[in-house]
Coordinates of C-alpha atoms in Angstrom, one line a residue:
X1 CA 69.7 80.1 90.4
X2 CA 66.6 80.5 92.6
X3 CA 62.7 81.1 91.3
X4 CA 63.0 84.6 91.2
X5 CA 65.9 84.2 88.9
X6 CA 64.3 81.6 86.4
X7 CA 61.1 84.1 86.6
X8 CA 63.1 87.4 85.3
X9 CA 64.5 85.6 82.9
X10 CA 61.0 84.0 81.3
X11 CA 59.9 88.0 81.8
X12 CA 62.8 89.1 80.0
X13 CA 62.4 86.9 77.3
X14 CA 58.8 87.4 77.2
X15 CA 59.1 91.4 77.0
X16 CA 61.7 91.2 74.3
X17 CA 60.2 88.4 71.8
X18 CA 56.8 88.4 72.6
X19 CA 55.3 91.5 73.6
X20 CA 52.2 92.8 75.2
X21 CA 49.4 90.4 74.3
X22 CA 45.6 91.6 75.4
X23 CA 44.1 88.9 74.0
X24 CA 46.1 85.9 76.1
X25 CA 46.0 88.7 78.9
X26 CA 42.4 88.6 78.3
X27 CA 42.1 84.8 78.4
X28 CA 44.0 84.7 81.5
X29 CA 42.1 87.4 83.2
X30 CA 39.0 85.1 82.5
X31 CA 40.8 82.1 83.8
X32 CA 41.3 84.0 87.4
X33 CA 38.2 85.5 87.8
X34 CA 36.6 82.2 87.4
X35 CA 39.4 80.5 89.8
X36 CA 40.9 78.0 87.7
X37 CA 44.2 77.4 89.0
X38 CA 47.5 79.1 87.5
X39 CA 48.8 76.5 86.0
X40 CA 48.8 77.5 82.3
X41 CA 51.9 77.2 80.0
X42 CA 53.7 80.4 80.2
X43 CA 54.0 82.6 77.3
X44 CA 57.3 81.6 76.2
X45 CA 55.8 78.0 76.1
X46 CA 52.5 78.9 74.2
X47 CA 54.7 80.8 71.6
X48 CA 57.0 77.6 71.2
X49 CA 53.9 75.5 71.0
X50 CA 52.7 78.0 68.4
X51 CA 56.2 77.6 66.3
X52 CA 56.1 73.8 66.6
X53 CA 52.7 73.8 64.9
X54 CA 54.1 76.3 62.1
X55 CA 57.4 74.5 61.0
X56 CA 55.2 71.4 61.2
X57 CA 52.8 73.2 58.9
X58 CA 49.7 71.7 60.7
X59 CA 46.4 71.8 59.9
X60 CA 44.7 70.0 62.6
X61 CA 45.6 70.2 66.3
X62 CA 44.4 68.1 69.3
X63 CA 44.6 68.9 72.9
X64 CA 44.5 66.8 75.7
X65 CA 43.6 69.3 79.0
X66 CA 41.9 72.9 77.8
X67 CA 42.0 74.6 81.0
X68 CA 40.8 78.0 80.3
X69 CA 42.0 77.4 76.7
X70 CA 45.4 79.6 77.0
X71 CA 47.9 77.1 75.0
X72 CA 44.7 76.8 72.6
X73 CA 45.0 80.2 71.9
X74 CA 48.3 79.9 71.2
X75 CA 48.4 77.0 69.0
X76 CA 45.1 78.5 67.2
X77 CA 47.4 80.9 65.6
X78 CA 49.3 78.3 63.8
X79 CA 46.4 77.4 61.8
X80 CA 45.3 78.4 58.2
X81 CA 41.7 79.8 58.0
X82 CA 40.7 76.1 57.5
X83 CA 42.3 74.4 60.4
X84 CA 40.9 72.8 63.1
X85 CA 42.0 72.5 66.8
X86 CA 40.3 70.1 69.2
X87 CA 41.0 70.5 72.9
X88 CA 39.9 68.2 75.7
X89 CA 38.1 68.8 79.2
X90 CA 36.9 67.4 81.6
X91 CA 35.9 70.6 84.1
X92 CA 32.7 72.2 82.8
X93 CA 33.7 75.9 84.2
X94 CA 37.3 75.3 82.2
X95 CA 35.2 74.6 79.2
X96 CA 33.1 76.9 79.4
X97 CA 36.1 79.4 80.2
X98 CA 37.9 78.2 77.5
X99 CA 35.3 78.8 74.9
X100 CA 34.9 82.2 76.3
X101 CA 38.2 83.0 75.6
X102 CA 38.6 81.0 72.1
X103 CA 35.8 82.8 71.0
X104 CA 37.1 86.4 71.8
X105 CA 40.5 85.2 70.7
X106 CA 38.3 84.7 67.2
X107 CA 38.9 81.0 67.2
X108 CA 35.1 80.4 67.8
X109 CA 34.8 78.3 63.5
X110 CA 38.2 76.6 64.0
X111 CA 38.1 75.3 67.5
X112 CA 36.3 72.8 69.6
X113 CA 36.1 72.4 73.3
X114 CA 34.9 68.9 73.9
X115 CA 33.6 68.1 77.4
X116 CA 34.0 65.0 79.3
X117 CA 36.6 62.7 80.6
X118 CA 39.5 62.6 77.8
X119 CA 39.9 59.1 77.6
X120 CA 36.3 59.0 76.2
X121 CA 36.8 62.1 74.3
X122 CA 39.9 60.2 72.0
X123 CA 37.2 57.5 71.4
X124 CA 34.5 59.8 70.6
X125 CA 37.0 61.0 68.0
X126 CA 38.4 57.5 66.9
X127 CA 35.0 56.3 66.1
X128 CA 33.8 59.2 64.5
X129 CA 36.9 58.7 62.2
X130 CA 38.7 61.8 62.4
X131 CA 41.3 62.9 59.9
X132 CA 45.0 62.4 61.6
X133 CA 46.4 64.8 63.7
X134 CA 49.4 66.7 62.9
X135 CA 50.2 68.1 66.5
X136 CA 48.9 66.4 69.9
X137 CA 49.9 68.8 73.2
X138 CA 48.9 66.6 76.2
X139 CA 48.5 68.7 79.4
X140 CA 46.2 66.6 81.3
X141 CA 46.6 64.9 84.5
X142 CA 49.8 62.5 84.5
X143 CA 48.4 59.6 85.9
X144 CA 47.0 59.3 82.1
X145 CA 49.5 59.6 80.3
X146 CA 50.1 55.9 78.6
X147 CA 46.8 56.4 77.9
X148 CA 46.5 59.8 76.0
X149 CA 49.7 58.5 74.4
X150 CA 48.4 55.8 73.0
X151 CA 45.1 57.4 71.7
X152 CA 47.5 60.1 70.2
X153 CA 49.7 57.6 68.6
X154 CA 46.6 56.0 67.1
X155 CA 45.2 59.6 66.0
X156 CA 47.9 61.0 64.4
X157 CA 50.1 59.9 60.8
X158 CA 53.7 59.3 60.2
X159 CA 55.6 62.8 60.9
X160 CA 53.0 64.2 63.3
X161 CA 54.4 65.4 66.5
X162 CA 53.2 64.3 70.1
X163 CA 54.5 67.3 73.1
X164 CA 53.8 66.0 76.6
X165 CA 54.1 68.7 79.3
X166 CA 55.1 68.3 82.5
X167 CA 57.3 65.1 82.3
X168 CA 60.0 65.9 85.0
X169 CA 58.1 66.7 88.2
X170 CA 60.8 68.5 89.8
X171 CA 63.2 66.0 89.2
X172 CA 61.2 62.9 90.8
X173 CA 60.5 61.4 87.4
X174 CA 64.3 60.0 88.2
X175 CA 63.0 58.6 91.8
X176 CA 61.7 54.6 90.8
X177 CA 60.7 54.4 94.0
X178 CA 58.3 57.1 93.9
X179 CA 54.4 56.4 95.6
X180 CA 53.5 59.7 93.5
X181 CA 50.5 58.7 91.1
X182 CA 51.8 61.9 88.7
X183 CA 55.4 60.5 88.5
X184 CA 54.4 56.8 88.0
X185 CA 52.3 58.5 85.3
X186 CA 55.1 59.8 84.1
X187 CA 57.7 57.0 84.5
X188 CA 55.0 54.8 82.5
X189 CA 54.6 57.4 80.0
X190 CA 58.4 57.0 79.2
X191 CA 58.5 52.8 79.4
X192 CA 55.8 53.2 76.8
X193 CA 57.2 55.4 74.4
X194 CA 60.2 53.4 75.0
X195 CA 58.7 50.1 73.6
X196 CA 57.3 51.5 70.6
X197 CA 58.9 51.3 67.5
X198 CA 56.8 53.7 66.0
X199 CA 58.1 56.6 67.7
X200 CA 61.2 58.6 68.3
X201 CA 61.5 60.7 71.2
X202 CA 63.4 63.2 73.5
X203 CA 62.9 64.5 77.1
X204 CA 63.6 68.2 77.8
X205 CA 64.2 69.9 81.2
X206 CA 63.3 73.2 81.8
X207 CA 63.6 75.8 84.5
X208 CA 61.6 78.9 84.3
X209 CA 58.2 80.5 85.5
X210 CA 56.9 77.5 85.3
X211 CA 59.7 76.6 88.5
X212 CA 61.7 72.8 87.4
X213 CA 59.6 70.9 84.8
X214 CA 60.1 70.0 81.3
X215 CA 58.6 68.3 78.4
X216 CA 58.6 65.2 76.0
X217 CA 58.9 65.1 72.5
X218 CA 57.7 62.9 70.4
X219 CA 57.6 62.2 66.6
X220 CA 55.8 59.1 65.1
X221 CA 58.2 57.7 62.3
X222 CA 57.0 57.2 58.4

């Protein structure tokens, strides 16, 4: 199947389970006209985040790479009236984007952009002793991973659930000879999870919108 192919389908699926959604089309129309990059999760993605964080019945939600806060939005919806959803980021125009869009969304009470480099963000938040976790998404830039994973191991409980996007790169995360700092991101990302006892965990390909990707997940065990 080619791009076009794996693009109808995501459409198909999005006009037939999803729907018309002004508010994310909203959030995205923010995003462009302030030139962030299109690299968003697509709709069918943001809704599974969103039914993750429902059968998990969380309450609080962190984020590792806002971005103009469109999987935010989505995962926002999960949440009782007295949840909480922190997302990460690093860009001040994504933040401010995002909390644009978080805010029209009505999300403003429940949700937090923090702003700054993530891996001082997670420490912010360790040493302010935040309550565990029930969901982590990680979005950010691969070259991090092992380290957002390990922060999100330490900030979540038994039975909270760690999704990593963008874990197959096209198919290079199988190349161990890869120079790419995103796959070695990646590659470590997997040795790590692999050497911990704590977790148990799955990777995922995908084809879609989104072109040849996929996602890890990630459950830390009682």
């Amino acid at each position: 199947m080619s791009q076009q192919q794996w693009t109808a389908v995501d459409d198909y699926f999005t006009e037939v389970l999803i729907g018309h959604d002004p508010v994310l089309d909203a959030a995205q129309q923010a995003a462009d006209a302030a030139g962030l990059p299109r690299i968003a999760v697509s709709a069918p993605q943001g809704k599974q985040l969103q039914l993750l964080a429902e059968t998990l019945g969380a309450r609080r939600i962190l984020e590792v790479g806002t971005l103009g806060g469109y999987s935010a939005i989505w995962m926002a919806r999960a949440l009782p009236a007295d949840g909480r959803l922190v997302t990460l980021e690093i860009d001040p125009v994504h933040a401010d984007v995002a909390r644009g869009n978080l805010k029209h969304a009505g999300f403003a009470e429940i949700a937090e952009v923090r702003l700054g480099p993530a891996a001082d963000s997670l420490q912010q938040l360790a040493d302010e002793g935040a309550d565990p976790f029930d969901l982590v998404f990680i979005d950010a830039d691969k070259p991090g991973n092992p380290v957002y994973f390990a922060w999100a191991l330490r900030l979540t409980r038994p039975g909270s659930l760690i999704v990593v996007d963008n874990t197959v790169r096209a198919g290079k995360v199988a190349e161990a000879d890869s120079t790419d700092p995103a796959v070695l991101g990646v590659r470590r990302l997997h040795d790590a999870i692999a050497a911990e006892p704590r977790v148990s965990a799955t990777s995922i390909q995908t084809v879609g919108a989104k072109g040849y990707d996929g996602f890890t997940l990630i459950r830390v065990r009682a």
